[in-house]
Amino acid sequence: MVHPRCDRQKLTDIAQNDFILTVNKLSLPRAVFSTSPITTEIFTHQRPLWIFPDYVIKIRLLGATIQEAAQDRFFTNMILIVSLNIILLAGAWFVYRLIKREMELVALKSDFVSNVSHELRTPLSLIRMFAETLEMRRVPTEKKKQEYYRIILHETERLTRLINNILNFSRMESNSRRYNFRTVNINDIISSVLTIYSYRLEQLSFTLETALEKTLPPLSVDEEAIAEALHNLIDNAMKYSAEVKFLRIETSRADNAVQITVIDRGIGIAEEHHTRIFEKFYRVSYGLVHTAKGTGLGLAIVQHIIEAHHGTVTINSEVGKGSRFVISLPLTEST
Ligand code: ADP
């Protein structure tokens, strides 16, 4: 038989540090015995002491109550589940983006193959046609003959540029492209590139404007590579011009840099494509993309060349108004 007064020690032993056990007499407001000096009204269990119907024994878990502990656990679990879901969603989104990107690249590569085939076939069939006509001596005048020779020459140059572009691109991809730096005047490179284009520009009724800064300091560059970058920009300006056929090339000196600007008044490029057009194989899917064939490599090559010179290439363009590409080459220490 348990008496609250005499069995204090026994109850304290049972409770240890895990519970608070309190014995109350129903008629009294305060506990007649408690294993803890802490007074509390929150008890998880309450049982009558069956031998002493006037007394009840109350139990409270020390620390958190079961409900509190359960609630605590619930919140912790909820936070964990929500965080886990967020991580899973982010992972799924990331995988989706990767797959989408891969599929885009596969589509771009397949377009690239068909574009390259077309780009190879067109000049080849033109060369063949004009060479055959010349060989059969069916050309009535000397002037016409000269024109056919020029076309053959031009198409050969186009083929060479295309093949060089592909070869240089594959070198860039394998990091094996080497540059030969030499101190030159940028204006000289531009003039010799423009000589190659003069006939074609005239044939296509392009207005050509040049504004070359006379006092440009010489720069240490890879002449061939800079010419290649210019070829790509000029080719594009001509390819993507529709009604207004206009080309302007400027050179200028900016802070610690020499700038080359290529301007056209062609179809222009919407802002959302401004960074993507520098990616390999990327072509804008509207405008003249179906008639003006290309490989989608030109601007990727331009960017690679200019970055190898520690410079930048930027674009300013508006649909229907034209484009302006600015190459900025830093002045080297020797200049
Ligand atoms: P492509 O061989 O297709 O010309 P580029 O890498 O040189 O490849 O150019 C990528 C895309 O950027 C082109 O397909 C075209 O849509 C767009 N683009 C480049 N230059 C111009 C320009 N001067 N005017 C309008 N669009 C341009």
mmCIF file of C-alpha atoms in Angstrom, residues 78-279:
data_model
loop_
_atom_site.group_PDB
_atom_site.id
_atom_site.type_symbol
_atom_site.label_atom_id
_atom_site.label_comp_id
_atom_site.label_asym_id
_atom_site.label_seq_id
_atom_site.Cartn_x
_atom_site.Cartn_y
_atom_site.Cartn_z
ATOM 1 C CA MET A 78 7.627 18.971 -42.808
ATOM 2 C CA ILE A 79 10.709 21.168 -43.332
ATOM 3 C CA LEU A 80 12.677 18.094 -44.418
ATOM 4 C CA ILE A 81 9.958 16.956 -46.839
ATOM 5 C CA VAL A 82 9.584 20.445 -48.327
ATOM 6 C CA SER A 83 13.378 20.839 -48.690
ATOM 7 C CA LEU A 84 13.622 17.372 -50.224
ATOM 8 C CA ASN A 85 10.849 18.209 -52.696
ATOM 9 C CA ILE A 86 12.554 21.468 -53.632
ATOM 10 C CA ILE A 87 15.851 19.615 -54.197
ATOM 11 C CA LEU A 88 14.059 16.949 -56.265
ATOM 12 C CA LEU A 89 12.251 19.581 -58.338
ATOM 13 C CA ALA A 90 15.470 21.527 -58.904
ATOM 14 C CA GLY A 91 17.218 18.276 -59.935
ATOM 15 C CA ALA A 92 14.398 17.365 -62.320
ATOM 16 C CA TRP A 93 14.508 20.889 -63.832
ATOM 17 C CA PHE A 94 18.268 20.665 -64.249
ATOM 18 C CA VAL A 95 18.040 17.263 -65.979
ATOM 19 C CA TYR A 96 15.217 18.568 -68.189
ATOM 20 C CA ARG A 97 17.351 21.578 -69.201
ATOM 21 C CA LEU A 98 20.318 19.325 -69.952
ATOM 22 C CA ILE A 99 18.259 16.963 -72.108
ATOM 23 C CA LYS A 100 16.591 19.891 -73.892
ATOM 24 C CA ARG A 101 19.989 21.457 -74.589
ATOM 25 C CA GLU A 102 21.380 18.145 -75.866
ATOM 26 C CA MET A 103 18.386 17.694 -78.164
ATOM 27 C CA GLU A 104 18.779 21.238 -79.464
ATOM 28 C CA LEU A 105 22.446 20.563 -80.142
ATOM 29 C CA VAL A 106 21.615 17.340 -82.014
ATOM 30 C CA ALA A 107 19.086 19.265 -84.152
ATOM 31 C CA LEU A 108 21.609 22.066 -84.755
ATOM 32 C CA LYS A 109 24.283 19.539 -85.743
ATOM 33 C CA SER A 110 21.967 17.862 -88.209
ATOM 34 C CA ASP A 111 21.088 21.288 -89.725
ATOM 35 C CA PHE A 112 24.828 21.989 -89.842
ATOM 36 C CA VAL A 113 25.516 18.869 -91.912
ATOM 37 C CA SER A 114 22.814 19.741 -94.425
ATOM 38 C CA ASN A 115 23.937 23.394 -94.541
ATOM 39 C CA VAL A 116 27.561 22.419 -95.137
ATOM 40 C CA SER A 117 26.543 20.048 -97.945
ATOM 41 C CA HIS A 118 24.575 22.857 -99.537
ATOM 42 C CA GLU A 119 27.409 25.350 -99.036
ATOM 43 C CA LEU A 120 29.841 22.944 -100.724
ATOM 44 C CA ARG A 121 27.572 21.983 -103.583
ATOM 45 C CA THR A 122 26.564 25.517 -104.662
ATOM 46 C CA PRO A 123 30.040 26.904 -105.434
ATOM 47 C CA LEU A 124 31.156 23.578 -106.888
ATOM 48 C CA SER A 125 28.304 23.463 -109.375
ATOM 49 C CA LEU A 126 28.855 27.136 -110.315
ATOM 50 C CA ILE A 127 32.576 26.521 -110.872
ATOM 51 C CA ARG A 128 31.816 23.473 -112.979
ATOM 52 C CA MET A 129 29.161 25.244 -115.049
ATOM 53 C CA PHE A 130 31.317 28.291 -115.872
ATOM 54 C CA ALA A 131 34.447 26.223 -116.488
ATOM 55 C CA GLU A 132 32.546 23.958 -118.907
ATOM 56 C CA THR A 133 31.123 26.957 -120.765
ATOM 57 C CA LEU A 134 34.611 28.427 -121.089
ATOM 58 C CA GLU A 135 36.079 25.102 -122.178
ATOM 59 C CA MET A 136 33.484 24.692 -124.924
ATOM 60 C CA ARG A 137 34.383 28.192 -126.156
ATOM 61 C CA ARG A 138 30.779 29.251 -126.011
ATOM 62 C CA VAL A 139 31.550 32.639 -124.495
ATOM 63 C CA PRO A 140 30.938 35.317 -127.114
ATOM 64 C CA THR A 141 33.016 38.242 -125.782
ATOM 65 C CA GLU A 142 36.266 38.772 -123.892
ATOM 66 C CA LYS A 143 34.361 40.811 -121.280
ATOM 67 C CA LYS A 144 32.047 37.879 -120.562
ATOM 68 C CA LYS A 145 35.044 35.559 -120.333
ATOM 69 C CA GLN A 146 36.620 37.821 -117.707
ATOM 70 C CA GLU A 147 33.353 37.826 -115.771
ATOM 71 C CA TYR A 148 33.212 34.022 -115.779
ATOM 72 C CA TYR A 149 36.826 33.800 -114.612
ATOM 73 C CA ARG A 150 36.015 36.179 -111.798
ATOM 74 C CA ILE A 151 32.988 34.088 -110.781
ATOM 75 C CA ILE A 152 35.123 30.932 -110.744
ATOM 76 C CA LEU A 153 37.739 32.726 -108.662
ATOM 77 C CA HIS A 154 35.151 34.105 -106.275
ATOM 78 C CA GLU A 155 33.462 30.709 -105.805
ATOM 79 C CA THR A 156 36.862 29.090 -105.206
ATOM 80 C CA GLU A 157 37.577 31.678 -102.514
ATOM 81 C CA ARG A 158 34.170 30.988 -100.973
ATOM 82 C CA LEU A 159 34.920 27.260 -100.896
ATOM 83 C CA THR A 160 38.339 27.889 -99.386
ATOM 84 C CA ARG A 161 36.817 30.106 -96.676
ATOM 85 C CA LEU A 162 34.173 27.521 -95.859
ATOM 86 C CA ILE A 163 36.719 24.715 -95.587
ATOM 87 C CA ASN A 164 39.055 26.949 -93.554
ATOM 88 C CA ASN A 165 36.180 27.852 -91.246
ATOM 89 C CA ILE A 166 35.389 24.197 -90.605
ATOM 90 C CA LEU A 167 39.049 23.248 -90.128
ATOM 91 C CA ASN A 168 39.711 26.217 -87.836
ATOM 92 C CA PHE A 169 36.568 25.454 -85.885
ATOM 93 C CA SER A 170 37.672 21.873 -85.314
ATOM 94 C CA ARG A 171 41.107 23.186 -84.199
ATOM 95 C CA MET A 172 39.376 25.558 -81.806
ATOM 96 C CA GLU A 173 37.287 22.718 -80.410
ATOM 97 C CA SER A 174 40.375 20.608 -79.770
ATOM 98 C CA ASN A 175 42.278 23.638 -78.427
ATOM 99 C CA SER A 176 44.947 23.129 -81.030
ATOM 100 C CA ARG A 177 44.576 26.404 -82.943
ATOM 101 C CA ARG A 178 47.799 28.388 -82.780
ATOM 102 C CA TYR A 179 48.123 32.115 -83.483
ATOM 103 C CA ASN A 180 51.158 33.862 -84.979
ATOM 104 C CA PHE A 181 51.365 37.370 -83.571
ATOM 105 C CA ARG A 182 53.057 40.090 -85.582
ATOM 106 C CA THR A 183 52.950 43.872 -85.264
ATOM 107 C CA VAL A 184 50.755 45.265 -88.035
ATOM 108 C CA ASN A 185 48.425 48.126 -88.838
ATOM 109 C CA ILE A 186 44.792 47.058 -88.573
ATOM 110 C CA ASN A 187 43.798 49.416 -91.422
ATOM 111 C CA ASP A 188 46.072 47.470 -93.799
ATOM 112 C CA ILE A 189 44.292 44.203 -92.941
ATOM 113 C CA ILE A 190 40.910 45.861 -93.574
ATOM 114 C CA SER A 191 42.016 47.304 -96.906
ATOM 115 C CA SER A 192 43.274 43.968 -98.191
ATOM 116 C CA VAL A 193 40.082 42.178 -97.065
ATOM 117 C CA LEU A 194 37.952 44.831 -98.797
ATOM 118 C CA THR A 195 39.885 44.362 -102.048
ATOM 119 C CA ILE A 196 38.659 40.766 -102.140
ATOM 120 C CA TYR A 197 35.067 41.918 -101.664
ATOM 121 C CA SER A 198 35.086 44.901 -104.036
ATOM 122 C CA TYR A 199 33.839 42.999 -107.079
ATOM 123 C CA ARG A 200 31.083 41.172 -105.219
ATOM 124 C CA LEU A 201 29.930 44.305 -103.414
ATOM 125 C CA GLU A 202 29.656 46.070 -106.741
ATOM 126 C CA GLN A 203 27.835 43.156 -108.369
ATOM 127 C CA LEU A 204 25.276 43.071 -105.581
ATOM 128 C CA SER A 205 24.882 46.894 -105.664
ATOM 129 C CA PHE A 206 26.135 47.416 -102.116
ATOM 130 C CA THR A 207 27.008 50.879 -100.888
ATOM 131 C CA LEU A 208 30.374 50.609 -99.160
ATOM 132 C CA GLU A 209 31.506 53.257 -96.703
ATOM 133 C CA THR A 210 34.802 53.206 -94.860
ATOM 134 C CA ALA A 211 36.017 55.488 -92.084
ATOM 135 C CA LEU A 212 39.482 54.309 -91.111
ATOM 136 C CA GLU A 213 41.289 56.251 -88.376
ATOM 137 C CA LYS A 214 44.617 57.313 -89.896
ATOM 138 C CA THR A 215 46.595 57.505 -86.684
ATOM 139 C CA LEU A 216 45.931 54.013 -85.382
ATOM 140 C CA PRO A 217 48.808 52.565 -83.368
ATOM 141 C CA PRO A 218 50.181 49.283 -84.750
ATOM 142 C CA LEU A 219 48.965 46.168 -82.939
ATOM 143 C CA SER A 220 50.428 42.763 -82.304
ATOM 144 C CA VAL A 221 47.894 40.391 -83.880
ATOM 145 C CA ASP A 222 47.574 37.276 -85.988
ATOM 146 C CA GLU A 223 46.935 38.982 -89.328
ATOM 147 C CA GLU A 224 45.292 35.959 -90.949
ATOM 148 C CA ALA A 225 43.024 35.351 -87.994
ATOM 149 C CA ILE A 226 41.857 38.988 -87.819
ATOM 150 C CA ALA A 227 41.216 38.886 -91.590
ATOM 151 C CA GLU A 228 39.220 35.691 -91.058
ATOM 152 C CA ALA A 229 37.109 37.366 -88.359
ATOM 153 C CA LEU A 230 36.462 40.305 -90.707
ATOM 154 C CA HIS A 231 35.538 37.954 -93.556
ATOM 155 C CA ASN A 232 32.928 36.348 -91.354
ATOM 156 C CA LEU A 233 31.449 39.696 -90.260
ATOM 157 C CA ILE A 234 31.402 41.104 -93.811
ATOM 158 C CA ASP A 235 29.945 37.854 -95.216
ATOM 159 C CA ASN A 236 27.167 38.079 -92.647
ATOM 160 C CA ALA A 237 26.493 41.775 -93.318
ATOM 161 C CA MET A 238 26.049 40.904 -97.011
ATOM 162 C CA LYS A 239 24.114 37.672 -96.463
ATOM 163 C CA TYR A 240 21.625 39.188 -94.043
ATOM 164 C CA SER A 241 20.873 42.389 -95.962
ATOM 165 C CA ALA A 242 17.640 42.485 -97.918
ATOM 166 C CA GLU A 243 16.335 45.726 -99.477
ATOM 167 C CA VAL A 244 18.950 48.159 -98.150
ATOM 168 C CA LYS A 245 22.384 46.976 -99.198
ATOM 169 C CA PHE A 246 24.762 48.993 -97.116
ATOM 170 C CA LEU A 247 28.087 48.183 -95.486
ATOM 171 C CA ARG A 248 30.233 50.498 -93.397
ATOM 172 C CA ILE A 249 33.571 49.677 -91.821
ATOM 173 C CA GLU A 250 35.138 51.939 -89.235
ATOM 174 C CA THR A 251 38.307 51.842 -87.204
ATOM 175 C CA SER A 252 38.877 54.035 -84.196
ATOM 176 C CA ARG A 253 40.974 54.346 -81.089
ATOM 177 C CA ALA A 254 39.237 53.886 -77.759
ATOM 178 C CA ASP A 255 40.712 53.761 -74.243
ATOM 179 C CA ASN A 256 43.671 51.395 -74.504
ATOM 180 C CA ALA A 257 42.106 49.641 -77.457
ATOM 181 C CA VAL A 258 41.612 49.732 -81.194
ATOM 182 C CA GLN A 259 38.079 49.210 -82.415
ATOM 183 C CA ILE A 260 36.850 47.781 -85.696
ATOM 184 C CA THR A 261 33.155 48.308 -86.393
ATOM 185 C CA VAL A 262 31.175 46.523 -89.103
ATOM 186 C CA ILE A 263 27.759 48.051 -89.774
ATOM 187 C CA ASP A 264 24.924 46.935 -92.025
ATOM 188 C CA ARG A 265 21.331 48.012 -92.564
ATOM 189 C CA GLY A 266 20.068 44.482 -93.046
ATOM 190 C CA ILE A 267 17.411 42.391 -91.331
ATOM 191 C CA GLY A 268 18.867 42.880 -87.836
ATOM 192 C CA ILE A 269 18.715 40.484 -84.875
ATOM 193 C CA ALA A 270 16.230 40.515 -81.988
ATOM 194 C CA GLU A 271 17.805 41.068 -78.576
ATOM 195 C CA GLU A 272 17.028 37.586 -77.241
ATOM 196 C CA HIS A 273 19.437 36.125 -79.831
ATOM 197 C CA HIS A 274 22.311 38.547 -79.191
ATOM 198 C CA THR A 275 24.300 36.181 -76.976
ATOM 199 C CA ARG A 276 23.178 32.926 -78.580
ATOM 200 C CA ILE A 277 24.384 33.836 -82.102
ATOM 201 C CA PHE A 278 27.952 33.475 -80.802
ATOM 202 C CA GLU A 279 27.289 29.823 -79.900
#
